[in-house]
XYZ file of C-alpha atoms in Angstrom:
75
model
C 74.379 100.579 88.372
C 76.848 102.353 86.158
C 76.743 105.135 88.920
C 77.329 103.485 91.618
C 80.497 101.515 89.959
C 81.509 105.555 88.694
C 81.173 106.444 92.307
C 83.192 103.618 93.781
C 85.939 104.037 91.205
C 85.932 107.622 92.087
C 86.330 106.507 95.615
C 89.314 104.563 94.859
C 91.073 107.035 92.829
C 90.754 109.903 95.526
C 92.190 106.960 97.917
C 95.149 107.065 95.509
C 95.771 110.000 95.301
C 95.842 110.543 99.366
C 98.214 107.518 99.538
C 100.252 108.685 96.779
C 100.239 112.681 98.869
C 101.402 110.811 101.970
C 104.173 108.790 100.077
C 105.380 111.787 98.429
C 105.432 113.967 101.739
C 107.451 111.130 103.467
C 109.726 111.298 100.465
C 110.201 114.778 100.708
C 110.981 114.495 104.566
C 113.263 111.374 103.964
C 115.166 113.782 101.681
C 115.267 116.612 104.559
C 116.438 113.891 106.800
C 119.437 112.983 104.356
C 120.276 116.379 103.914
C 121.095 117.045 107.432
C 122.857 113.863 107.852
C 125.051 115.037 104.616
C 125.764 118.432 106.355
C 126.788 116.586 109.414
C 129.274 114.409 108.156
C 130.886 117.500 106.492
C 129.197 118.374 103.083
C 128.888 121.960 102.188
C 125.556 123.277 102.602
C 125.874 124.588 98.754
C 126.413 120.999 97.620
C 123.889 119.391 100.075
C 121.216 122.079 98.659
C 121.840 120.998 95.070
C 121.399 117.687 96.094
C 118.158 118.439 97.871
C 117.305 120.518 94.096
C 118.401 117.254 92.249
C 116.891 114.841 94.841
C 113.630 116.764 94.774
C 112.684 117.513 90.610
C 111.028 113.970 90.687
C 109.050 114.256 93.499
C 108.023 117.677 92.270
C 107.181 116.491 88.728
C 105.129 113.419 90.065
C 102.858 115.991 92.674
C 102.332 117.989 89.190
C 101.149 115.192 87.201
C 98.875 114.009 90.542
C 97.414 117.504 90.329
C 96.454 117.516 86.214
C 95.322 114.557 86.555
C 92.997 115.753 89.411
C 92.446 118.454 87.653
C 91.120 116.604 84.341
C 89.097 113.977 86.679
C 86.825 117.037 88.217
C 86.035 118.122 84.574
């Protein structure tokens, strides 16, 4: 019994984790998007890349801690 409720929690997590990857890739796309609209409407590219830097730190530090804790799950 206690492996089947390890195996169904399991189950969930990895679910998780593939709706948190698809979240974060539509964030990351949604941030491409805005760029472009910023360069259209007359932002320098330098200032719309910093953005992008600034806009995308958090999305890089959350696919980080997704991958530890992967990482420490498969241990």
């Amino acid at each position: 019994m206690k492996t089947q409720h390890k195996q169904s929690q399991s189950t969930r997590q990895k679910l998780y984790r593939q709706i948190i990857i698809v979240l974060l890739l539509m964030q990351t796309t949604l941030i491409g998007i805005q760029a472009e609209n910023r360069i259209q409407q007359g932002d320098s590219r330098i200032e719309v890349l910093m953005w992008m830097i600034n806009q995308c730190i958090p999305v890089l530090k959350q696919a980080s801690s997704l991958q530890d804790k992967q990482k420490k799950d498969n241990k």
